[in-house]
Amino acid sequence: MKIGFIGLGMMGRGMAGNLQKAGHDLVVHDIAKQMAAPFIEKGATWADTPKAVAEACDLVFTSLPTPADVENVCNGENGLASGFRKGAAWFDFSTNALSVVRKLNSELAAKGVSFLDAPISGGPAGAASGKLAILVGGDKAVWDKYKPVFDQIADQAQYIGDIGSGTITKLAHNMASSAMKTVLAEVITMGVKAGMEPLTLWKAMRSGVAGRARGFDNVVNFLTGKMDPPSFALRLAQKDVNLALQLGRELDVPMRLCNALGQDMHEAMSRGWGGRDAQAVLALQNERAGIEPIKIPEEEVRKVLQS
């Protein structure tokens, strides 16, 4: 199948690579052409604009940083909307704003084009390995048609419901994930300040009922103090948190704890940490607790995770 793919960054390149391995003919575009070089070397076709991608393909995937980027790729100069043929389908893997998702779905439906939100969860490693969740919202008939393609890039691709369902689910997931890490940072610094050695404390916590559910595992960078290079940049994590908080405000849903995290992320960004790992925001807790930064050797943390 000929498939258009726009956005070959940390997440997109893994999925695009798996599509090529599955034998699909890719037409690719990225704001930085050098990102497409590995795919072109393996037979992909370069498109100078999103419009050119849409003109060449009836199935298009995008993986982009922000809602503004998605809107620009669609409706900007030489955007997808100006190139799509009637009957085409566009699945957006980006973590987007609900209002943008619904707007694009409505605009493109009037042109006979299907837009579905399909945010992903699994990080760059999951995108590369195929150990990835994809949460799809939109026309189920379109999803059913292309599900075999999704099964080639993700082990947990699933249809969630109407347009926007994937986005709502992804925002709820990412907000909860970020908030849980904040709570862990607070209780770990409490234990360290009370006299515990951090590795011993964390290892013991993992043996308790909540720890056995492995909800305490995703703070490795906080425990090791390793924030560079990022596995997921703070600026992107802040974008996801802000989108969730925006949705909460629009729906008049109180989110007191989540708003506190939003303020912490704003403080971390103001320190110039946007390009560091998302867990850099947790380092603020070391300062507030008045303890030295926690820096457990990474190999010791990995041993605990494998035990």
Short mmCIF file of N, CA and C in Angstrom, two decimals, residues 25 37-38 62 64 97 103 128 158 163-164 166 181-182 187 196 217 228-229 239 255 261 264 277 296 304 307:
data_model
loop_
_atom_site.label_atom_id
_atom_site.label_comp_id
_atom_site.label_asym_id
_atom_site.label_seq_id
_atom_site.Cartn_x
_atom_site.Cartn_y
_atom_site.Cartn_z
N ASP A 25 4.92 1.18 0.57
CA ASP A 25 5.59 2.22 -0.22
C ASP A 25 5.28 3.57 0.42
N ALA A 37 16.03 11.14 5.20
CA ALA A 37 17.10 10.47 4.45
C ALA A 37 17.14 8.96 4.64
N PRO A 38 17.04 8.45 5.89
CA PRO A 38 17.10 6.99 6.05
C PRO A 38 15.97 6.26 5.33
N THR A 62 0.18 11.30 10.30
CA THR A 62 0.99 12.42 10.76
C THR A 62 1.38 12.19 12.22
N LEU A 64 3.11 14.78 14.85
CA LEU A 64 3.59 16.16 14.95
C LEU A 64 3.60 16.65 16.40
N ALA A 97 -5.36 18.80 20.64
CA ALA A 97 -6.45 19.42 21.40
C ALA A 97 -7.77 18.90 20.88
N LYS A 103 -12.71 20.01 14.93
CA LYS A 103 -12.78 21.00 13.86
C LYS A 103 -12.27 20.41 12.54
N ALA A 128 9.50 2.19 17.90
CA ALA A 128 10.47 1.44 17.10
C ALA A 128 10.23 -0.07 17.17
N GLN A 158 -6.29 0.15 18.97
CA GLN A 158 -7.68 -0.12 19.32
C GLN A 158 -8.58 1.05 18.97
N ILE A 163 -15.14 10.52 17.01
CA ILE A 163 -14.02 11.44 16.87
C ILE A 163 -13.73 12.17 18.18
N GLY A 164 -12.47 12.23 18.55
CA GLY A 164 -12.06 12.87 19.80
C GLY A 164 -11.86 11.89 20.94
N GLY A 166 -10.04 9.18 21.14
CA GLY A 166 -8.64 8.86 21.33
C GLY A 166 -7.91 9.99 22.05
N LYS A 181 3.97 10.65 38.95
CA LYS A 181 5.41 10.83 39.13
C LYS A 181 5.69 11.94 40.14
N THR A 182 4.87 12.99 40.12
CA THR A 182 5.04 14.08 41.07
C THR A 182 4.84 13.60 42.50
N VAL A 187 7.07 11.70 47.98
CA VAL A 187 7.22 10.72 49.07
C VAL A 187 8.63 10.16 49.13
N MET A 196 16.35 7.49 55.00
CA MET A 196 16.46 6.31 54.16
C MET A 196 17.43 6.52 53.00
N ASP A 217 7.44 2.41 39.02
CA ASP A 217 8.64 2.15 38.23
C ASP A 217 9.07 3.30 37.33
N ASP A 228 19.52 14.24 30.64
CA ASP A 228 20.00 14.56 29.30
C ASP A 228 20.75 13.35 28.74
N PRO A 229 20.47 12.96 27.49
CA PRO A 229 19.44 13.50 26.62
C PRO A 229 18.07 13.03 27.06
N LYS A 239 3.19 20.48 27.16
CA LYS A 239 2.13 20.65 26.17
C LYS A 239 0.97 19.71 26.45
N MET A 255 -9.63 20.37 38.83
CA MET A 255 -8.43 19.53 38.71
C MET A 255 -7.33 20.14 39.56
N LEU A 261 0.58 20.55 39.35
CA LEU A 261 1.64 20.04 38.48
C LEU A 261 1.88 21.00 37.32
N ASP A 264 4.16 23.63 38.45
CA ASP A 264 5.54 23.13 38.56
C ASP A 264 6.20 23.09 37.19
N ASP A 277 14.82 16.05 29.99
CA ASP A 277 13.80 15.02 30.14
C ASP A 277 12.61 15.55 30.96
N ILE A 296 21.16 7.81 42.09
CA ILE A 296 21.47 6.39 42.22
C ILE A 296 22.12 5.93 40.92
N VAL A 304 17.08 -3.50 40.00
CA VAL A 304 15.83 -3.58 40.73
C VAL A 304 14.66 -3.81 39.77
N SER A 307 14.40 -7.37 38.75
CA SER A 307 14.27 -8.38 39.81
C SER A 307 12.82 -8.85 39.94
#
